[in-house]
XYZ file of C-alpha atoms in Angstrom:
263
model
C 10.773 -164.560 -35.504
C 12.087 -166.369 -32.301
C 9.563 -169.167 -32.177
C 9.118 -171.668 -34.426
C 6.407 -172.240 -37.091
C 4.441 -175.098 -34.962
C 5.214 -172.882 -31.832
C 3.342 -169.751 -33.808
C 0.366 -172.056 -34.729
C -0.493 -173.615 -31.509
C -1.420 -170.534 -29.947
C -4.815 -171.439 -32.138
C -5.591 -174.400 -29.467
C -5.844 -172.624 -26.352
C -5.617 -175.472 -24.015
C -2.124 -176.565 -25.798
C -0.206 -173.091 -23.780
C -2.033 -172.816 -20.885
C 0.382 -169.643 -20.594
C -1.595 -167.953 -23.681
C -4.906 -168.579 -23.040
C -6.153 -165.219 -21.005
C -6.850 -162.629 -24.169
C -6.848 -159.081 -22.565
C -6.084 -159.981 -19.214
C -7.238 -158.336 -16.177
C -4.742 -156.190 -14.335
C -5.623 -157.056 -10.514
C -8.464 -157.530 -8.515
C -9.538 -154.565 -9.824
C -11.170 -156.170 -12.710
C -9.754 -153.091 -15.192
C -7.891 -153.734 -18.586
C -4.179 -153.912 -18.656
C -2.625 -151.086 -20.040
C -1.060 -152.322 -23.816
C 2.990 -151.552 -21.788
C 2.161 -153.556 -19.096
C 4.045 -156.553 -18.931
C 3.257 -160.049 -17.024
C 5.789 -162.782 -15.737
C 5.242 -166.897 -17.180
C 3.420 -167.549 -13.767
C 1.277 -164.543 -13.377
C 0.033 -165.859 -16.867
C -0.575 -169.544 -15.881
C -2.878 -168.253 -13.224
C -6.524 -169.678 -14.599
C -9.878 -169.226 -12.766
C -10.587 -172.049 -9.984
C -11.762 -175.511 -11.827
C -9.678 -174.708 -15.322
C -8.018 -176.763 -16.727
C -5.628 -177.566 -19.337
C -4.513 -180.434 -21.504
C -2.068 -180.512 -24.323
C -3.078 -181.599 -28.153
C -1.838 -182.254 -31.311
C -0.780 -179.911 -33.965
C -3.217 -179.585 -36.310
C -3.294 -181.416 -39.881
C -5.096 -178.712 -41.564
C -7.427 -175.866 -41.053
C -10.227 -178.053 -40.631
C -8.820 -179.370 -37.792
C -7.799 -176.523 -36.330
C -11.245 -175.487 -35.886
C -12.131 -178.277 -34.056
C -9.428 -177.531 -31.694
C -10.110 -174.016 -31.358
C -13.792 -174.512 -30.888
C -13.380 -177.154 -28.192
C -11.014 -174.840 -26.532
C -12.809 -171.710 -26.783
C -16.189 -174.272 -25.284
C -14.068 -175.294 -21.894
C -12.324 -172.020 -21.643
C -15.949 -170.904 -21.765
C -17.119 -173.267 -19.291
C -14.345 -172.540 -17.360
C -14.886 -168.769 -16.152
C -12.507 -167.717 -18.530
C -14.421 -164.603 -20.733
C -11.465 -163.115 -23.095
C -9.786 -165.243 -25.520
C -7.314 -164.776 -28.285
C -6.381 -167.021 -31.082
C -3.519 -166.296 -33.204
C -2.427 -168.465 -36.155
C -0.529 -168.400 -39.806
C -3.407 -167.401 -42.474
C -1.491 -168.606 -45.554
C -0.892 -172.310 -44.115
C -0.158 -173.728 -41.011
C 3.560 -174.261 -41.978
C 4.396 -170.224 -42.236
C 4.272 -167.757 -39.846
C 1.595 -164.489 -39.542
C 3.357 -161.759 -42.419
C 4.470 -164.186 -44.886
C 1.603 -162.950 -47.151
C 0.695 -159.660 -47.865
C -1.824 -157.629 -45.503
C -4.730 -158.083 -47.244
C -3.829 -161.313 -48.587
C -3.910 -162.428 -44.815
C -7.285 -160.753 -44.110
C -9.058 -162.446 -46.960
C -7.853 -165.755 -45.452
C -7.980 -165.339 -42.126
C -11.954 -164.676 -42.709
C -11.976 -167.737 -44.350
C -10.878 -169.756 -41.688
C -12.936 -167.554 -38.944
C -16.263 -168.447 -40.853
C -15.380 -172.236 -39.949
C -14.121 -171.655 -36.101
C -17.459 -169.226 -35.599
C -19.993 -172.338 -37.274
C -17.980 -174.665 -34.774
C -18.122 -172.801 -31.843
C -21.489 -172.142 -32.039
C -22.911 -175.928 -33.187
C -20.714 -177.437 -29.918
C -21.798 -175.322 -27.327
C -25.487 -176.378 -27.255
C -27.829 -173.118 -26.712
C -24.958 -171.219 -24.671
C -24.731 -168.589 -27.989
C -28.127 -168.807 -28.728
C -30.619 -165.897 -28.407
C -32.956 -165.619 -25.308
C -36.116 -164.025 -26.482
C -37.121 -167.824 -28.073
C -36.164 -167.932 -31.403
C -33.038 -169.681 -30.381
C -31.360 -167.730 -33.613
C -27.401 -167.649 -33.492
C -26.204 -165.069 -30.672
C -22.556 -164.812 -32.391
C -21.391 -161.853 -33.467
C -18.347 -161.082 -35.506
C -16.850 -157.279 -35.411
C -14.840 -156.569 -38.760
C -12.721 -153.673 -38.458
C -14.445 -151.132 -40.495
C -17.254 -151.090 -42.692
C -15.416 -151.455 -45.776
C -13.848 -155.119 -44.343
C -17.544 -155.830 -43.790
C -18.936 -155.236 -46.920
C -16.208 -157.553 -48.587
C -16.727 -160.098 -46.570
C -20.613 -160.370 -46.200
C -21.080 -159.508 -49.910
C -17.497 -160.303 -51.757
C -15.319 -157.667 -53.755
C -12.828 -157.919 -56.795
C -9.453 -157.167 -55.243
C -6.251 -157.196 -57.055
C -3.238 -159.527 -56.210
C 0.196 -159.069 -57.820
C -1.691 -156.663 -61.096
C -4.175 -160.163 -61.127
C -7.744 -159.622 -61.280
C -9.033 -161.979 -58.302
C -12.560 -162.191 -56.448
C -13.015 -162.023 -52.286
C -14.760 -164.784 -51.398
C -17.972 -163.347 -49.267
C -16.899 -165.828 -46.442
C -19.872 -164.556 -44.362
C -22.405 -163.843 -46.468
C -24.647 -166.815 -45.497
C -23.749 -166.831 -41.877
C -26.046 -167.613 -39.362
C -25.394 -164.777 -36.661
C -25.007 -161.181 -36.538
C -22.284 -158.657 -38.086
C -21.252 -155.393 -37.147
C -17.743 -153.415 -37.389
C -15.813 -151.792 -34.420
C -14.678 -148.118 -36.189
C -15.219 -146.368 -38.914
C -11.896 -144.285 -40.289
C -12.636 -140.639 -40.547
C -11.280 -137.357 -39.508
C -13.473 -137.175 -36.321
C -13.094 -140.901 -35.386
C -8.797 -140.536 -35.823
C -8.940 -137.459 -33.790
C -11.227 -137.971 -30.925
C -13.093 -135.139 -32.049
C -16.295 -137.241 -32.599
C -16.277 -138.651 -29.325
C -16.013 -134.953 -27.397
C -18.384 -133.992 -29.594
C -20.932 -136.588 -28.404
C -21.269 -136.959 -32.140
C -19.674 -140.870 -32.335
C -21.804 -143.605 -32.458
C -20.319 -145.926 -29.671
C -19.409 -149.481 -30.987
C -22.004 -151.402 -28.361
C -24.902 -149.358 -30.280
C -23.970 -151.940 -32.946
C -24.209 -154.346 -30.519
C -27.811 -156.099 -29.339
C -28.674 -156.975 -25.795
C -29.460 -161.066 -26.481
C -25.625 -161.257 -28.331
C -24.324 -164.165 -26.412
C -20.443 -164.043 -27.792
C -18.287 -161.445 -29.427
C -16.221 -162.242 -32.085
C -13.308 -159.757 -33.413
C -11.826 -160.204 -36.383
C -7.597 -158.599 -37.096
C -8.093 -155.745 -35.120
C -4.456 -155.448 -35.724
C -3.921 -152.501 -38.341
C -5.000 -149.365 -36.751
C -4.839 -149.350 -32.798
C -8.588 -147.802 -32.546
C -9.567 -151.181 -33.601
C -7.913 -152.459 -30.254
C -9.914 -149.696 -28.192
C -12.900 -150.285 -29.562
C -12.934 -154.054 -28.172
C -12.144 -152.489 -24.990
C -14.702 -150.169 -25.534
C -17.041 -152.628 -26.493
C -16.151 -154.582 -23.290
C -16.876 -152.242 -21.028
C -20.189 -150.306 -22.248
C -21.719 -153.998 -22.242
C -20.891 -154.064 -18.412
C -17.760 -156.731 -19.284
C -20.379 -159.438 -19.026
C -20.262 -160.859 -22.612
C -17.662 -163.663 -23.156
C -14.896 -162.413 -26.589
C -12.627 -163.877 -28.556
C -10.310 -162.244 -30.745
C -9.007 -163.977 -33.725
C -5.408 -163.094 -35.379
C -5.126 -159.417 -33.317
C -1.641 -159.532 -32.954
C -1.913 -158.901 -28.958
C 1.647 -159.404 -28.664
C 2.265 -155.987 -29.809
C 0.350 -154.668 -27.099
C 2.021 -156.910 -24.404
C 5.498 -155.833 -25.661
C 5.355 -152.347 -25.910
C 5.678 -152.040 -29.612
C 3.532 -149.216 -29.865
C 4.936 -145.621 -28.578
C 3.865 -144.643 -24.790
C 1.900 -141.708 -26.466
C -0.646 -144.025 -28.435
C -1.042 -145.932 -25.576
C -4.477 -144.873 -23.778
């Protein structure tokens, strides 16, 4: 609520806050993730890998220009050395600010913009996301964060807005890489039952060896989403660049969870 609306959009072009660009940073030379309490000062923040840099741009007209700026970001952040990435803008228009709209309302859109960044990202970057085994098929892919969120958005769903009858547009139903989901809501998955069990299918089994980028989707309504992007980090030996579109990170960096969900 502090910052302004064109302050809440730019975090979309990452080279515009040079401050914003690390996603999940690392905590140390230690290389492990940051616990979500753990707080960092403006200049440990502005400290990039050597060779980045940063240069400001222009707010963006539209959403069609915002993809541009995000994918050229995302491409020299990439080039860069820099592997985790967030991007964080308004859904509903580039004049409001993220919760103006109503939760799913947001989700539906926010999709609709990703399927744009992901096409741009991966047509400027030349065969960097781009399988190795010689197909040279698209090496993106986007997590959703559950099944359901999946299915809506590969294959569409009626929805209702307001008592209105509307239609999901299947935003990736035609896309050119791979899907998967990071959780699936159940009784063993919310307890951690399933995972002492040994009966949990870990989120990198959804995962392929040639995926070239990770992309997550709002992984901000249930925390396991969160986990399971760390998860997925480190059970593919932290070696696969991400980017994380509209996960509400600042949450995480500001301690707005309790200590006891924290893990």
């Amino acid at each position: 609520p502090s910052h302004s609306n064109e302050a809440n959009a730019s975090l979309a072009m990452l080279p515009c806050e040079p401050g914003r660009l690390p996603l999940l940073r690392r905590a140390g030379p230690s290389q492990s993730w940051a616990t979500g309490r753990a707080r960092t000062s403006p200049s440990s923040r502005r400290k990039w890998p050597a060779g980045a840099h940063a240069s400001r741009c222009s707010f963006p007209a539209d959403y069609a220009e915002l993809a541009v700026q995000v994918g050229e970001a995302f491409r020299a952040a990439n080039a860069s050395g820099v592997r985790l990435c967030e991007v964080q803008f308004p859904p509903g228009g580039l004049t409001t600010v993220p919760g103006d709209l109503e939760g799913n309302e947001e989700s539906n859109l926010t999709c609709r913009h990703l399927r744009r960044i992901c096409d741009r990202i991966y047509r400027s970057s030349g065969d960097a996301f781009r399988t190795r085994n010689g197909d040279n098929a698209c090496a993106v892919r986007v997590f959703f964060p559950d099944p359901d969120e999946l299915l809506i958005h590969t294959r569409g769903a009626p929805t209702s807005d307001w008592g209105a009858a509307t239609e999901v547009d299947a935003s990736f139903a035609d896309f050119a890489g791979r899907v998967a989901y990071l959780v699936e809501p159940s009784l063993l998955t919310f307890t951690g039952i399933g995972k002492m069990l040994g009966v949990q299918q870990e989120v990198s089994e959804r995962a392929s060896v040639d995926d070239q980028l990770f992309v997550i989707a709002y992984p901000s309504v249930n925390l396991d989403e969160m986990l399971a992007v760390k998860d997925l980090d480190e059970q593919t030996g932290c070696a696969k660049p991400i980017l994380v579109v509209n996960g509400e990170l600042d949450r995480i960096r500001s301690g707005y969870y309790p200590s006891f969900w924290a893990r």
